[in-house]
XYZ file of C-alpha atoms in Angstrom:
454
model
C -28.494 24.458 16.401
C -30.937 24.164 19.234
C -31.675 25.496 22.683
C -32.757 22.663 24.932
C -35.517 22.855 27.505
C -34.588 24.777 30.682
C -32.579 22.682 33.079
C -30.812 23.322 36.347
C -27.408 24.930 35.867
C -24.447 22.645 36.644
C -23.470 24.795 39.639
C -26.796 23.835 41.235
C -26.704 20.118 40.511
C -27.804 17.702 43.240
C -25.095 16.473 45.596
C -25.086 12.974 44.083
C -24.436 14.314 40.592
C -21.752 16.684 41.861
C -20.029 13.728 43.521
C -19.955 11.849 40.211
C -18.417 14.875 38.505
C -15.831 15.227 41.282
C -14.964 11.546 40.999
C -14.434 11.898 37.260
C -12.206 14.937 37.803
C -10.117 13.046 40.350
C -9.654 10.168 37.909
C -8.571 12.610 35.183
C -6.169 14.291 37.625
C -4.604 10.921 38.488
C -4.241 10.049 34.803
C -2.558 13.416 34.233
C -0.249 12.730 37.174
C 0.820 9.421 35.597
C 1.172 11.217 32.267
C 3.719 13.721 33.594
C 5.456 11.223 35.883
C 6.183 9.045 32.847
C 7.386 12.036 30.820
C 9.786 13.167 33.542
C 11.657 9.886 34.015
C 14.165 10.415 31.148
C 14.940 13.905 32.483
C 15.802 12.560 35.935
C 18.067 9.782 34.656
C 19.479 11.863 31.795
C 23.105 11.724 32.964
C 23.216 7.894 33.400
C 21.567 7.488 29.964
C 24.047 9.911 28.427
C 26.947 7.976 29.939
C 25.668 4.512 28.879
C 24.871 5.495 25.288
C 27.761 8.031 24.934
C 25.483 10.912 23.885
C 25.956 14.619 23.212
C 23.555 17.195 24.714
C 21.822 17.426 21.332
C 21.188 13.665 21.359
C 20.085 13.941 24.981
C 17.625 16.657 23.977
C 16.219 14.389 21.279
C 15.563 11.725 23.911
C 13.626 14.229 26.028
C 11.499 15.457 23.147
C 11.171 12.414 20.873
C 7.640 11.586 21.974
C 6.474 15.154 21.286
C 6.761 14.619 17.520
C 4.210 11.814 17.419
C 2.240 13.430 20.250
C 1.739 16.544 18.144
C 0.913 14.791 14.869
C -1.345 12.114 16.374
C -3.127 14.648 18.568
C -5.166 16.173 15.733
C -6.910 12.999 14.461
C -7.281 11.768 18.042
C -8.765 15.129 18.995
C -11.336 14.811 16.207
C -12.063 11.277 17.414
C -12.644 12.627 20.943
C -15.151 15.153 19.576
C -17.170 12.253 18.161
C -16.472 9.152 20.240
C -16.616 7.965 23.847
C -13.935 10.050 25.545
C -13.301 7.924 28.682
C -12.754 4.808 26.554
C -10.361 6.721 24.281
C -8.413 7.810 27.364
C -8.399 4.259 28.750
C -6.977 2.842 25.529
C -4.328 5.555 25.487
C -3.336 4.770 29.069
C -2.809 1.109 28.236
C -0.705 1.990 25.203
C 1.592 4.546 26.791
C 2.037 2.492 29.977
C 3.132 -0.542 27.981
C 5.567 1.506 25.930
C 6.934 3.202 29.061
C 7.944 -0.280 30.217
C 9.386 -0.932 26.747
C 11.528 2.198 27.128
C 13.160 0.647 30.175
C 13.974 -2.461 28.140
C 15.576 -0.520 25.252
C 19.049 -1.869 24.534
C 20.364 1.066 22.515
C 19.742 4.710 21.690
C 17.533 4.105 18.632
C 15.273 1.605 20.425
C 14.920 4.102 23.264
C 13.840 6.807 20.800
C 11.357 4.460 19.087
C 9.773 3.497 22.410
C 9.392 7.172 23.348
C 7.739 7.856 19.992
C 5.193 5.160 20.828
C 4.565 6.734 24.249
C 3.635 9.906 22.370
C 0.822 8.150 20.495
C -0.768 6.950 23.733
C -0.455 10.284 25.512
C -1.834 12.174 22.487
C -5.201 10.504 23.080
C -5.444 11.864 26.615
C -5.254 15.654 26.879
C -7.744 16.686 24.138
C -10.361 14.248 25.440
C -9.765 15.167 29.086
C -9.946 18.928 28.478
C -13.101 18.490 26.438
C -14.717 16.430 29.219
C -13.907 19.054 31.855
C -15.390 21.765 29.635
C -18.626 19.772 29.561
C -18.630 19.066 33.316
C -18.079 22.607 34.607
C -19.519 26.011 33.628
C -17.252 28.898 32.615
C -17.154 30.466 36.085
C -15.742 27.251 37.605
C -13.466 26.053 34.821
C -10.217 27.585 36.070
C -10.604 25.702 39.348
C -11.592 22.467 37.605
C -8.761 22.751 35.095
C -6.490 23.808 37.957
C -7.255 20.534 39.759
C -6.683 18.603 36.544
C -3.424 20.442 35.840
C -2.203 19.679 39.359
C -1.266 16.364 37.778
C 1.591 18.232 36.079
C 3.456 19.520 39.183
C 2.487 16.562 41.375
C 3.598 14.102 38.689
C 6.852 15.975 38.186
C 7.414 16.322 41.912
C 6.876 12.603 42.515
C 9.184 11.777 39.624
C 11.973 14.085 40.743
C 11.667 12.968 44.383
C 11.419 9.209 43.733
C 13.034 8.246 40.422
C 16.552 8.908 41.699
C 15.911 6.739 44.749
C 14.378 3.960 42.622
C 17.400 4.112 40.312
C 19.815 3.841 43.237
C 17.794 1.087 44.941
C 17.807 -1.141 41.840
C 21.204 0.013 40.594
C 19.792 0.809 37.147
C 18.209 3.779 35.360
C 15.819 1.308 33.706
C 13.911 0.357 36.871
C 11.709 3.495 37.131
C 10.253 2.861 33.665
C 8.977 -0.570 34.744
C 7.572 0.762 38.035
C 5.750 3.620 36.272
C 3.820 1.288 33.939
C 1.712 -0.285 36.714
C -0.533 2.642 37.829
C -1.328 3.498 34.205
C -2.835 0.061 33.611
C -4.940 0.310 36.785
C -6.250 3.754 35.817
C -7.158 2.490 32.353
C -9.575 0.036 33.973
C -11.189 2.923 35.868
C -11.573 4.995 32.701
C -13.276 2.149 30.835
C -16.054 2.223 33.487
C -16.563 6.011 33.412
C -19.590 7.686 31.768
C -18.979 10.298 29.063
C -20.603 13.669 30.018
C -23.097 15.347 27.691
C -21.377 17.587 25.158
C -22.188 21.232 25.831
C -23.981 20.315 29.048
C -22.236 23.051 31.044
C -23.090 25.916 28.686
C -26.036 27.794 30.153
C -27.552 31.227 30.400
C -28.019 33.161 33.627
C -31.507 31.630 33.843
C -30.059 28.127 33.760
C -31.005 27.294 30.168
C -28.514 24.817 28.747
C -27.213 25.688 25.311
C -25.950 23.074 22.911
C -24.282 23.156 19.537
C -25.964 20.453 17.482
C -24.818 21.635 14.058
C -22.508 19.552 11.933
C -18.990 20.966 11.783
C -17.297 21.375 8.414
C -13.643 22.355 7.939
C -12.957 22.317 11.695
C -9.293 23.379 11.520
C -10.081 26.357 9.279
C -12.933 27.350 11.585
C -10.674 27.184 14.646
C -7.862 29.139 13.027
C -10.348 31.867 12.120
C -10.618 32.689 15.852
C -8.026 35.431 16.547
C -7.764 34.651 20.265
C -6.989 31.008 19.593
C -4.222 31.961 17.162
C -2.516 34.115 19.804
C -2.949 31.381 22.433
C -1.344 28.830 20.099
C 1.700 31.095 19.724
C 1.830 31.568 23.503
C 1.674 27.801 23.977
C 4.522 27.309 21.514
C 6.914 29.677 23.316
C 5.876 28.549 26.791
C 6.338 24.860 26.025
C 9.771 25.614 24.541
C 10.739 27.038 27.945
C 8.955 24.360 29.978
C 10.519 21.406 28.178
C 13.964 22.980 28.318
C 13.540 23.392 32.078
C 12.206 19.876 32.648
C 14.937 18.340 30.490
C 18.040 20.156 31.655
C 17.744 21.436 35.237
C 18.890 18.096 36.697
C 21.940 17.896 34.361
C 22.720 21.569 35.084
C 22.674 20.986 38.841
C 24.880 17.907 38.479
C 27.426 19.590 36.195
C 27.515 23.214 37.281
C 26.661 22.826 40.986
C 28.247 19.361 41.423
C 25.208 17.717 43.029
C 24.638 13.958 42.930
C 21.665 12.512 41.029
C 19.222 12.162 43.943
C 19.721 15.644 45.491
C 19.777 17.254 42.016
C 16.458 15.571 41.225
C 14.994 16.639 44.587
C 15.982 20.283 44.016
C 14.407 20.120 40.552
C 11.279 18.661 42.148
C 11.031 21.786 44.293
C 11.597 24.086 41.310
C 9.125 22.539 38.854
C 6.844 20.476 41.113
C 6.239 22.073 44.503
C 5.944 25.516 42.937
C 3.267 24.261 40.552
C 1.281 22.787 43.405
C 1.206 26.200 45.085
C 0.776 28.201 41.895
C -2.139 26.192 40.504
C -4.035 25.962 43.809
C -3.687 29.672 44.582
C -3.916 30.934 41.018
C -6.962 28.973 39.839
C -9.352 30.568 42.338
C -7.912 33.996 41.564
C -8.365 33.376 37.838
C -12.015 32.344 38.235
C -12.731 35.475 40.257
C -11.017 37.577 37.619
C -13.104 35.943 34.874
C -16.298 37.322 36.468
C -15.067 40.926 36.189
C -14.181 41.092 32.478
C -13.562 38.658 29.597
C -9.836 39.405 29.427
C -9.048 39.589 33.161
C -8.115 35.913 33.442
C -5.621 36.208 30.586
C -4.130 39.340 32.164
C -2.992 37.156 35.060
C -1.039 35.053 32.563
C 0.552 38.166 31.052
C 1.791 39.487 34.403
C 2.925 36.130 35.777
C 4.994 35.191 32.707
C 6.453 38.705 32.414
C 7.700 38.600 36.026
C 8.866 34.973 35.767
C 11.320 35.879 32.987
C 13.728 38.091 34.987
C 13.594 35.763 38.001
C 14.736 32.758 35.938
C 17.433 34.918 34.314
C 18.719 35.931 37.762
C 18.821 32.247 38.744
C 20.980 31.407 35.735
C 23.294 34.298 36.604
C 24.373 32.302 39.685
C 26.382 30.239 37.166
C 27.516 27.534 39.572
C 27.636 29.781 42.657
C 25.012 29.423 45.375
C 22.688 26.484 44.807
C 20.317 27.980 47.414
C 20.058 31.269 45.493
C 19.614 29.399 42.209
C 16.834 27.273 43.693
C 15.018 30.187 45.349
C 15.097 32.429 42.270
C 14.198 29.724 39.751
C 11.443 28.354 41.994
C 9.920 31.830 42.415
C 10.009 32.352 38.667
C 8.523 28.971 37.848
C 5.782 29.379 40.459
C 4.662 32.474 38.551
C 5.068 30.713 35.196
C 2.299 28.306 36.218
C -0.066 31.248 35.721
C 0.062 30.270 32.051
C -2.035 27.148 32.654
C -4.837 28.671 34.726
C -5.243 31.580 32.318
C -4.690 30.142 28.843
C -6.356 26.712 29.125
C -9.772 28.042 30.286
C -9.616 30.769 27.617
C -9.742 28.096 24.903
C -13.136 26.975 26.246
C -14.297 30.599 26.358
C -13.938 31.057 22.585
C -14.543 27.564 21.098
C -17.937 25.832 20.811
C -18.275 22.554 22.784
C -18.344 20.331 19.700
C -14.871 21.543 18.674
C -13.101 21.770 22.028
C -11.205 18.489 21.822
C -10.044 19.394 18.313
C -9.085 22.898 19.488
C -7.080 21.414 22.350
C -5.378 18.994 19.956
C -4.502 21.838 17.581
C -3.198 23.899 20.492
C -1.093 20.987 21.727
C 0.163 20.153 18.240
C 1.800 23.574 18.052
C 2.894 23.436 21.692
C 4.671 20.127 21.292
C 5.756 20.000 17.668
C 7.172 23.527 17.589
C 7.699 24.143 21.304
C 8.113 20.949 23.309
C 10.290 19.324 20.642
C 12.342 22.433 19.857
C 13.091 23.411 23.460
C 15.328 20.486 24.488
C 16.799 20.071 20.999
C 17.733 23.719 20.487
C 19.000 24.199 24.037
C 20.981 20.947 23.760
C 22.555 21.969 20.450
C 23.469 25.441 21.722
C 24.853 23.887 24.906
C 27.209 21.707 22.821
C 28.259 24.797 20.830
C 29.016 26.899 23.918
C 30.926 24.012 25.529
C 33.041 23.508 22.397
C 33.681 27.238 22.171
C 34.851 27.334 25.812
C 37.145 24.347 25.219
C 38.641 25.978 22.127
C 39.233 29.224 24.028
C 40.921 27.411 26.914
C 42.970 25.168 24.659
C 43.126 22.457 27.310
C 40.904 19.945 29.081
C 37.938 17.937 27.789
C 34.516 18.846 26.454
C 32.880 17.354 29.560
C 34.681 19.906 31.740
C 32.864 22.749 29.974
C 29.483 21.061 29.531
C 28.023 22.736 32.617
C 29.111 26.186 31.470
C 27.746 25.540 27.989
C 24.393 24.351 29.317
C 24.061 27.311 31.688
C 24.607 29.726 28.787
C 22.141 27.933 26.499
C 19.384 28.034 29.124
C 19.096 31.825 28.849
C 16.660 31.015 26.046
C 14.160 30.143 28.809
C 13.554 33.706 30.113
C 13.490 34.961 26.516
C 10.662 32.537 25.685
C 8.750 33.574 28.815
C 8.868 37.191 27.642
C 7.473 36.167 24.245
C 4.754 34.142 25.989
C 3.667 37.227 27.932
C 3.521 39.232 24.702
C 1.332 36.669 22.908
C -1.072 36.320 25.849
C -1.367 40.110 25.977
C -2.348 40.155 22.307
C -5.016 37.529 23.109
C -6.510 39.823 25.781
C -7.341 42.288 23.017
C -9.549 39.835 21.078
C -11.082 37.471 23.651
C -14.130 39.595 24.487
C -15.348 39.639 20.880
C -14.518 35.977 20.273
C -16.256 34.855 23.467
C -19.402 36.809 22.555
C -19.359 35.306 19.065
C -19.141 31.772 20.513
C -22.065 32.332 22.890
C -24.230 33.761 20.120
C -23.534 30.764 17.909
C -24.849 28.495 20.675
C -27.955 30.638 21.086
C -28.633 30.342 17.347
C -28.171 34.015 16.607
């Protein structure tokens, strides 16, 4: 380990250098936007896909979460690669891969080919987030990371919002649910060309003391996974990510079908309402919350995580109240769910920066990959699948009780009942983040001391 010669802290970099960093952040934001736009397309056109392939809600849930399996498994080796290799080039290659397979999804002629194409999309996207998060950690110091990661994570709500506001219209304009997949492939290819020309920032370049001395971790890392799992805060954050992603993927997968079945909206207005719930709210929540989180981080090590605890705890009852509308007022459903999901975005601006606070720079891409492996394999995959399976069960139970009609008539009621798992998972998320607040101060101090060579 070594302490390099004193240099100017990143917050005092010359304007030209700051502009380069800002340009890199914008490119990463745009790639993240494309990432979530591509992910959201199957959710928007879920009902036409279900009709064409004659699927149950369980099979529909598998479509929504198929890519998360490969995403989770491939993320770990790709995260290790990002800790060693040229991160922008890794991202560029991933963009080319997932964009091509997004187009292949639109060409799928049956259910199995659709699933296989989505699995391939997962490989490409798995190369992106660990490398991008690691780059941002090296471009911005701790006191500015919530804002930087907030800008990056704006790609999530903006991508979802664009998808929910445009995919329905594209589908109607071309008369096919396949068209949006072809359209979405183009910007990914263009962004890949940008990433191939980007310079990789110095690892650990943003870690500095109050005097501006840059600290770097030059030691070789052995047994990286064991070392990461020895950090108590990271273990609690992984559990929080698991439960939160369960809720998030259930929301993204099934709000459009719920609005179409239970509230009898057409595809385009149902998608637009969902865009407000999961997209517009995120835009507000991330922009307002990121600055608040950075200010909180200057007061105490656990203050930023406390924001995540409160926001997820309050989001839970609001989403439950929305589901209690049960096909009544679509305005009340939208207002309550949107308020809850706006608060739920506090998860991102509190938990993501906390990973950087407790993990040394050389392991941050691997830590992010490990975090996302649990989030997607156990959370993102399970959310749509479990909610879909329970939805089928509730619908069948309602049909049996009525003794008349068809399963489709009760599918909205079944889905509404199954989605009560969402507020339950938000409560668990708040609990796990709270447990992380109790260990982050010690883990953060330990990380800083390791960089200082003590």
